């Protein structure tokens, strides 16, 4: 009997989870044809999809495309996967992610495995999103340092401005 390393075991386990996930996904979300495509056809249509997505530069156009192209359930599945990746990048633990997104530990662990052992693209994007979210909150905190009462401005306006900024900082910190 062959002994497998921890990495090989993780890969084999991950591959079997992908098979199970794909099998369940095909019956829960979208019906997938039982007829296999030729490899070159499958590669070409994936290339067509990625090229098409890369050409969309406008956020409104992207939202319209996603609305037309995916069912609400498919959009939710994709959005939750991305949110899991971002939360993992921010250092949230499984319990926090479960409570925020209402997902199972298996779903979280599959995204975690993809981030660790995949080609790195999910981790790269999730890290960029996490950093940009952190930067937004940091910029607001820095701006709050310069919130000082202005001569001639009623003090209630100053307190209102400070309260609004602190609420915005808290909201940014809680956002994904």
Coordinates of N, CA and C in Angstrom, one line a residue:
X1 N 0.8 -1.2 0.0 CA 0.0 0.0 0.0 C 0.9 1.2 0.0
X2 N 0.6 2.2 -0.9 CA 1.4 3.4 -1.0 C 1.0 4.4 0.2
X3 N 2.1 5.0 0.7 CA 1.9 6.0 1.7 C 1.8 7.3 0.9
X4 N 0.9 8.2 1.3 CA 0.8 9.5 0.6 C 1.1 10.6 1.6
X5 N 1.7 11.6 1.0 CA 2.1 12.7 1.9 C 0.8 13.5 2.3
X6 N 1.0 14.4 3.2 CA -0.2 15.2 3.6 C -0.7 16.0 2.5
X7 N 0.2 16.5 1.7 CA -0.2 17.4 0.5 C -1.0 16.5 -0.5
X8 N -0.5 15.3 -0.8 CA -1.2 14.4 -1.7 C -2.6 14.0 -1.2
X9 N -2.6 13.7 0.1 CA -3.9 13.4 0.8 C -4.9 14.5 0.7
X10 N -4.4 15.7 0.9 CA -5.3 16.9 0.9 C -5.8 17.1 -0.6
X11 N -4.9 16.9 -1.6 CA -5.3 17.1 -2.9 C -6.3 16.0 -3.3
X12 N -6.1 14.8 -2.9 CA -7.0 13.7 -3.2 C -8.4 14.0 -2.6
X13 N -8.3 14.4 -1.3 CA -9.6 14.7 -0.6 C -10.3 15.9 -1.3
X14 N -9.5 16.9 -1.6 CA -10.1 18.1 -2.3 C -10.7 17.7 -3.6
X15 N -10.0 16.8 -4.4 CA -10.5 16.4 -5.7 C -11.8 15.7 -5.5
X16 N -11.9 14.8 -4.5 CA -13.2 14.1 -4.3 C -14.3 15.0 -3.8
X17 N -13.9 16.1 -3.1 CA -14.9 17.1 -2.7 C -15.4 17.8 -3.9
X18 N -14.5 18.2 -4.8 CA -14.9 18.9 -6.0 C -15.9 18.0 -6.8
X19 N -15.6 16.7 -6.9 CA -16.5 15.8 -7.6 C -17.9 15.8 -7.0
X20 N -17.9 15.6 -5.6 CA -19.2 15.6 -4.9 C -19.9 16.9 -5.1
X21 N -19.1 18.0 -4.9 CA -19.7 19.4 -5.0 C -20.3 19.6 -6.4
X22 N -19.5 19.2 -7.5 CA -20.0 19.3 -8.8 C -21.3 18.5 -9.1
X23 N -21.3 17.3 -8.5 CA -22.4 16.4 -8.7 C -23.6 17.0 -8.0
X24 N -23.5 17.5 -6.8 CA -24.6 18.1 -6.1 C -25.0 19.4 -6.7
X25 N -24.0 20.2 -7.1 CA -24.3 21.5 -7.7 C -25.1 21.3 -9.0
X26 N -24.8 20.3 -9.8 CA -25.5 20.1 -11.0 C -27.0 19.8 -10.8
X27 N -27.3 19.2 -9.7 CA -28.7 18.9 -9.5 C -29.4 19.9 -8.7
X28 N -28.7 20.7 -7.9 CA -29.4 21.7 -7.0 C -29.5 23.0 -7.8
X29 N -28.5 23.5 -8.5 CA -28.6 24.8 -9.1 C -28.9 24.7 -10.6
X30 N -28.1 24.1 -11.3 CA -28.3 24.1 -12.8 C -28.2 22.6 -13.3
X31 N -29.0 22.3 -14.2 CA -28.9 21.0 -14.9 C -27.8 21.0 -15.9
X32 N -26.9 20.1 -15.8 CA -25.7 20.0 -16.7 C -26.0 18.8 -17.6
X33 N -25.7 18.9 -18.8 CA -25.8 17.9 -19.8 C -25.0 16.7 -19.4
X34 N -25.5 15.5 -19.6 CA -24.7 14.3 -19.3 C -23.7 14.0 -20.4
X35 N -23.8 14.7 -21.5 CA -22.9 14.4 -22.7 C -21.7 15.3 -22.5
X36 N -20.5 14.6 -22.5 CA -19.2 15.3 -22.4 C -18.9 16.0 -23.6
X37 N -18.2 17.2 -23.5 CA -17.7 17.9 -24.6 C -16.3 17.4 -24.9
X38 N -15.9 17.6 -26.2 CA -14.5 17.4 -26.5 C -13.7 18.4 -25.8
X39 N -12.5 18.0 -25.4 CA -11.6 18.8 -24.6 C -11.3 20.1 -25.3
X40 N -11.1 20.1 -26.6 CA -10.8 21.4 -27.3 C -12.0 22.3 -27.4
X41 N -13.2 21.7 -27.5 CA -14.4 22.6 -27.4 C -14.6 23.2 -26.0
X42 N -14.4 22.4 -25.0 CA -14.5 22.9 -23.6 C -13.5 24.0 -23.4
X43 N -12.3 23.8 -23.8 CA -11.3 24.8 -23.6 C -11.6 26.1 -24.3
X44 N -12.1 26.0 -25.5 CA -12.5 27.1 -26.3 C -13.7 27.9 -25.7
X45 N -14.7 27.2 -25.2 CA -15.8 28.0 -24.6 C -15.4 28.6 -23.3
X46 N -14.5 28.0 -22.5 CA -14.0 28.7 -21.3 C -13.2 29.9 -21.7
X47 N -12.4 29.8 -22.7 CA -11.7 30.9 -23.2 C -12.6 32.1 -23.7
X48 N -13.7 31.7 -24.4 CA -14.7 32.7 -24.8 C -15.3 33.4 -23.6
X49 N -15.7 32.6 -22.6 CA -16.3 33.2 -21.4 C -15.3 34.2 -20.7
X50 N -14.1 33.7 -20.5 CA -13.1 34.6 -19.8 C -12.8 35.9 -20.6
X51 N -12.7 35.7 -22.0 CA -12.4 36.9 -22.8 C -13.6 37.8 -22.8
X52 N -14.8 37.3 -22.8 CA -16.0 38.1 -22.7 C -16.1 38.9 -21.4
X53 N -15.8 38.2 -20.3 CA -15.8 38.9 -19.0 C -14.7 40.0 -18.9
X54 N -13.6 39.7 -19.5 CA -12.5 40.6 -19.4 C -12.7 41.9 -20.2
X55 N -13.6 41.8 -21.2 CA -13.9 43.0 -22.1 C -14.9 43.9 -21.4
X56 N -15.6 43.4 -20.4 CA -16.6 44.3 -19.7 C -15.9 45.2 -18.7
X57 N -15.9 46.5 -19.0 CA -15.2 47.4 -18.1 C -16.1 48.2 -17.2
X58 N -17.3 48.3 -17.6 CA -18.3 49.2 -16.8 C -19.0 48.3 -15.8
X59 N -19.1 48.8 -14.6 CA -19.8 48.0 -13.5 C -21.3 47.8 -13.8
X60 N -21.9 48.8 -14.3 CA -23.4 48.6 -14.7 C -23.6 47.5 -15.8
X61 N -22.7 47.6 -16.8 CA -22.7 46.6 -17.8 C -22.5 45.2 -17.2
X62 N -21.5 45.1 -16.3 CA -21.2 43.8 -15.7 C -22.4 43.3 -14.9
X63 N -23.1 44.2 -14.1 CA -24.2 43.8 -13.4 C -25.4 43.3 -14.3
X64 N -25.6 44.0 -15.4 CA -26.6 43.6 -16.3 C -26.3 42.2 -16.9
X65 N -25.0 42.0 -17.3 CA -24.6 40.7 -17.8 C -24.8 39.6 -16.8
X66 N -24.4 39.8 -15.6 CA -24.6 38.8 -14.6 C -26.0 38.5 -14.3
X67 N -26.9 39.5 -14.3 CA -28.3 39.3 -14.1 C -28.9 38.5 -15.2
X68 N -28.5 38.8 -16.5 CA -29.0 38.0 -17.6 C -28.4 36.6 -17.7
X69 N -27.2 36.5 -17.4 CA -26.4 35.2 -17.6 C -26.6 34.2 -16.5
X70 N -26.7 34.6 -15.3 CA -26.8 33.7 -14.2 C -28.1 33.8 -13.5
X71 N -28.6 32.6 -12.9 CA -29.8 32.6 -12.1 C -29.5 33.3 -10.8
X72 N -30.5 33.8 -10.0 CA -30.2 34.4 -8.7 C -29.4 33.4 -7.8
X73 N -29.7 32.1 -7.9 CA -29.0 31.2 -7.0 C -27.6 31.1 -7.4
X74 N -27.3 31.0 -8.7 CA -25.9 30.9 -9.2 C -25.1 32.2 -8.8
X75 N -25.7 33.3 -8.9 CA -25.1 34.6 -8.4 C -24.8 34.5 -6.9
X76 N -25.7 34.0 -6.2 CA -25.5 34.0 -4.7 C -24.4 33.0 -4.4
X77 N -24.3 31.9 -5.1 CA -23.2 30.9 -4.8 C -21.9 31.5 -5.1
X78 N -21.8 32.2 -6.3 CA -20.5 32.8 -6.7 C -20.1 33.9 -5.7
X79 N -21.1 34.7 -5.3 CA -20.8 35.9 -4.4 C -20.4 35.3 -3.0
X80 N -21.0 34.3 -2.5 CA -20.7 33.7 -1.2 C -19.2 33.1 -1.3
X81 N -18.9 32.5 -2.4 CA -17.5 31.9 -2.5 C -16.5 33.1 -2.5
X82 N -16.8 34.1 -3.2 CA -15.8 35.3 -3.1 C -15.8 35.9 -1.8
X83 N -16.9 36.0 -1.1 CA -17.0 36.6 0.2 C -16.2 35.7 1.2
X84 N -16.3 34.4 1.1 CA -15.6 33.5 1.9 C -14.1 33.7 1.8
X85 N -13.6 33.8 0.5 CA -12.2 34.1 0.2 C -11.7 35.4 0.8
X86 N -12.5 36.4 0.7 CA -12.1 37.7 1.3 C -12.1 37.7 2.8
X87 N -13.1 37.0 3.4 CA -13.1 36.9 4.9 C -11.9 36.1 5.4
X88 N -11.6 35.0 4.6 CA -10.4 34.2 5.0 C -9.1 35.1 4.9
X89 N -9.0 35.9 3.8 CA -7.9 36.8 3.6 C -7.7 37.8 4.8
X90 N -8.9 38.2 5.3 CA -8.9 39.2 6.4 C -8.6 38.5 7.7
X91 N -8.5 37.2 7.7 CA -8.2 36.5 9.0 C -9.3 36.1 9.8
X92 N -10.6 36.1 9.3 CA -11.7 35.7 10.0 C -11.7 34.2 10.2
X93 N -12.2 33.7 11.3 CA -12.2 32.2 11.5 C -13.5 31.6 11.0
X94 N -13.5 30.3 10.9 CA -14.6 29.6 10.3 C -16.0 30.0 11.0
X95 N -16.0 30.1 12.3 CA -17.2 30.4 13.0 C -17.8 31.8 12.6
X96 N -16.9 32.7 12.5 CA -17.3 34.1 12.1 C -17.9 34.1 10.7
X97 N -17.2 33.4 9.8 CA -17.7 33.3 8.4 C -19.0 32.6 8.3
X98 N -19.2 31.5 9.1 CA -20.5 30.8 9.2 C -21.6 31.7 9.6
X99 N -21.4 32.5 10.6 CA -22.4 33.4 11.1 C -22.7 34.5 10.2
X100 N -21.7 35.0 9.5 CA -21.9 36.2 8.6 C -22.6 35.7 7.3
X101 N -22.2 34.6 6.7 CA -22.6 34.2 5.4 C -23.6 33.1 5.4
X102 N -23.8 32.4 6.5 CA -24.7 31.3 6.6 C -24.3 30.2 5.7
X103 N -23.0 29.8 5.8 CA -22.5 28.7 5.0 C -22.0 27.6 5.9
X104 N -21.7 26.4 5.3 CA -21.2 25.3 6.1 C -19.7 25.3 6.2
X105 N -19.2 24.6 7.2 CA -17.7 24.6 7.3 C -17.1 23.9 6.1
X106 N -17.8 23.0 5.5 CA -17.3 22.3 4.3 C -17.1 23.3 3.2
X107 N -18.0 24.2 3.0 CA -17.9 25.2 1.9 C -16.7 26.1 2.2
X108 N -16.6 26.5 3.5 CA -15.4 27.4 3.8 C -14.1 26.6 3.6
X109 N -14.1 25.4 4.0 CA -12.8 24.6 3.9 C -12.4 24.4 2.4
X110 N -13.4 24.2 1.6 CA -13.2 24.0 0.1 C -12.6 25.3 -0.4
X111 N -13.1 26.5 -0.1 CA -12.5 27.7 -0.5 C -11.1 27.9 0.0
X112 N -10.9 27.5 1.3 CA -9.6 27.6 1.9 C -8.6 26.8 1.2
X113 N -9.0 25.6 0.8 CA -8.1 24.7 0.0 C -7.8 25.3 -1.3
X114 N -8.8 25.8 -2.0 CA -8.6 26.4 -3.3 C -7.6 27.6 -3.2
X115 N -7.7 28.4 -2.1 CA -6.8 29.5 -1.9 C -5.4 29.0 -1.6
X116 N -5.2 27.9 -0.9 CA -3.9 27.4 -0.5 C -3.2 26.6 -1.6
X117 N -4.0 25.8 -2.3 CA -3.4 24.8 -3.2 C -3.8 25.1 -4.7
X118 N -4.6 26.1 -5.0 CA -5.0 26.4 -6.3 C -3.9 27.1 -7.1
X119 N -4.3 27.8 -8.2 CA -3.2 28.5 -8.9 C -2.9 29.9 -8.4
X120 N -3.6 30.3 -7.3 CA -3.3 31.5 -6.7 C -4.1 32.7 -7.1
X121 N -5.0 32.5 -8.1 CA -5.7 33.7 -8.6 C -6.8 34.1 -7.6
X122 N -7.5 33.1 -6.9 CA -8.5 33.5 -5.9 C -7.9 34.2 -4.8
X123 N -6.8 33.7 -4.3 CA -6.1 34.4 -3.2 C -5.6 35.8 -3.5
X124 N -5.1 35.9 -4.7 CA -4.6 37.2 -5.2 C -5.8 38.3 -5.2
X125 N -6.9 37.9 -5.8 CA -8.1 38.8 -5.9 C -8.6 39.1 -4.5
X126 N -8.8 38.0 -3.6 CA -9.3 38.2 -2.3 C -8.4 39.1 -1.5
X127 N -7.1 39.0 -1.6 CA -6.2 39.8 -0.9 C -6.3 41.3 -1.3
X128 N -6.5 41.5 -2.7 CA -6.7 42.9 -3.2 C -7.9 43.5 -2.6
X129 N -9.0 42.7 -2.5 CA -10.3 43.3 -2.0 C -10.1 43.6 -0.5
X130 N -9.5 42.6 0.2 CA -9.3 42.8 1.7 C -8.5 44.1 1.9
X131 N -7.4 44.3 1.2 CA -6.5 45.4 1.4 C -7.3 46.7 1.0
X132 N -8.0 46.7 -0.1 CA -8.7 47.9 -0.4 C -9.8 48.3 0.6
X133 N -10.5 47.3 1.2 CA -11.4 47.5 2.3 C -10.7 48.1 3.5
X134 N -9.6 47.5 3.9 CA -8.8 48.0 5.0 C -8.4 49.5 4.8
X135 N -8.0 49.7 3.5 CA -7.5 51.1 3.2 C -8.6 52.1 3.3
X136 N -9.8 51.7 2.9 CA -10.9 52.7 3.0 C -11.2 53.1 4.5
X137 N -11.2 52.1 5.4 CA -11.3 52.4 6.8 C -10.2 53.2 7.3
X138 N -9.0 52.9 6.9 CA -7.8 53.6 7.4 C -7.8 55.1 6.9
X139 N -8.2 55.3 5.7 CA -8.3 56.7 5.2 C -9.3 57.5 6.0
X140 N -10.5 56.8 6.3 CA -11.5 57.5 7.1 C -11.0 57.8 8.5
X141 N -10.2 56.9 9.1 CA -9.7 57.1 10.4 C -8.7 58.3 10.4
X142 N -7.8 58.3 9.3 CA -6.9 59.4 9.2 C -7.6 60.7 9.0
X143 N -8.7 60.7 8.2 CA -9.4 62.0 8.0 C -10.1 62.4 9.3
X144 N -10.5 61.5 10.2 CA -11.1 61.9 11.4 C -10.1 62.6 12.4
X145 N -8.8 62.3 12.2 CA -7.8 63.0 13.0 C -7.9 64.5 12.8
X146 N -8.3 64.9 11.5 CA -8.3 66.3 11.2 C -9.7 67.0 11.4
X147 N -10.6 66.2 12.0 CA -11.9 66.8 12.4 C -11.7 67.6 13.7
X148 N -11.6 68.9 13.5 CA -11.5 69.8 14.6 C -12.6 70.9 14.4
X149 N -13.0 71.4 15.5 CA -14.1 72.5 15.4 C -13.5 73.7 14.6
X150 N -14.3 74.2 13.7 CA -13.9 75.3 12.9 C -14.5 76.6 13.6
X151 N -13.7 77.6 13.6 CA -14.2 78.9 14.2 C -15.4 79.4 13.5
X152 N -16.4 79.7 14.2 CA -17.7 80.2 13.7 C -18.7 79.1 13.4
X153 N -18.3 77.9 13.3 CA -19.2 76.8 13.1 C -19.9 76.3 14.4
X154 N -21.2 76.2 14.4 CA -21.8 75.7 15.6 C -21.2 74.4 16.1
X155 N -21.1 74.2 17.4 CA -20.5 73.0 17.9 C -21.3 71.8 17.6
X156 N -22.6 71.9 17.5 CA -23.5 70.8 17.1 C -23.1 70.2 15.8
X157 N -22.8 71.1 14.8 CA -22.4 70.7 13.5 C -21.1 69.9 13.5
X158 N -20.2 70.3 14.4 CA -18.9 69.6 14.6 C -19.2 68.2 15.1
X159 N -20.0 68.1 16.1 CA -20.3 66.7 16.7 C -21.1 65.9 15.7
X160 N -21.9 66.5 14.9 CA -22.6 65.7 13.9 C -21.6 65.1 12.9
X161 N -20.7 65.9 12.5 CA -19.6 65.5 11.5 C -18.8 64.4 12.1
X162 N -18.4 64.5 13.4 CA -17.6 63.5 14.0 C -18.4 62.2 14.1
X163 N -19.7 62.3 14.5 CA -20.5 61.1 14.7 C -20.7 60.4 13.3
X164 N -20.9 61.2 12.3 CA -21.1 60.6 10.9 C -19.9 59.9 10.5
X165 N -18.7 60.5 10.7 CA -17.4 59.9 10.3 C -17.2 58.6 11.1
X166 N -17.5 58.6 12.4 CA -17.2 57.3 13.2 C -18.2 56.2 12.8
X167 N -19.4 56.6 12.4 CA -20.4 55.6 11.9 C -19.9 55.0 10.6
X168 N -19.3 55.9 9.7 CA -18.8 55.4 8.4 C -17.6 54.5 8.6
X169 N -16.7 54.8 9.6 CA -15.6 54.0 9.8 C -16.1 52.6 10.3
X170 N -17.0 52.6 11.3 CA -17.5 51.3 11.8 C -18.2 50.5 10.7
X171 N -18.9 51.2 9.8 CA -19.6 50.5 8.7 C -18.6 49.9 7.8
X172 N -17.5 50.6 7.5 CA -16.5 50.1 6.6 C -15.8 48.9 7.2
X173 N -15.6 49.0 8.5 CA -14.9 47.8 9.2 C -15.7 46.6 9.2
X174 N -17.1 46.8 9.2 CA -18.0 45.6 9.2 C -18.2 45.0 7.9
X175 N -18.0 45.9 6.8 CA -18.3 45.4 5.5 C -17.3 44.4 5.0
X176 N -17.7 43.7 4.0 CA -16.9 42.6 3.5 C -16.0 43.2 2.5

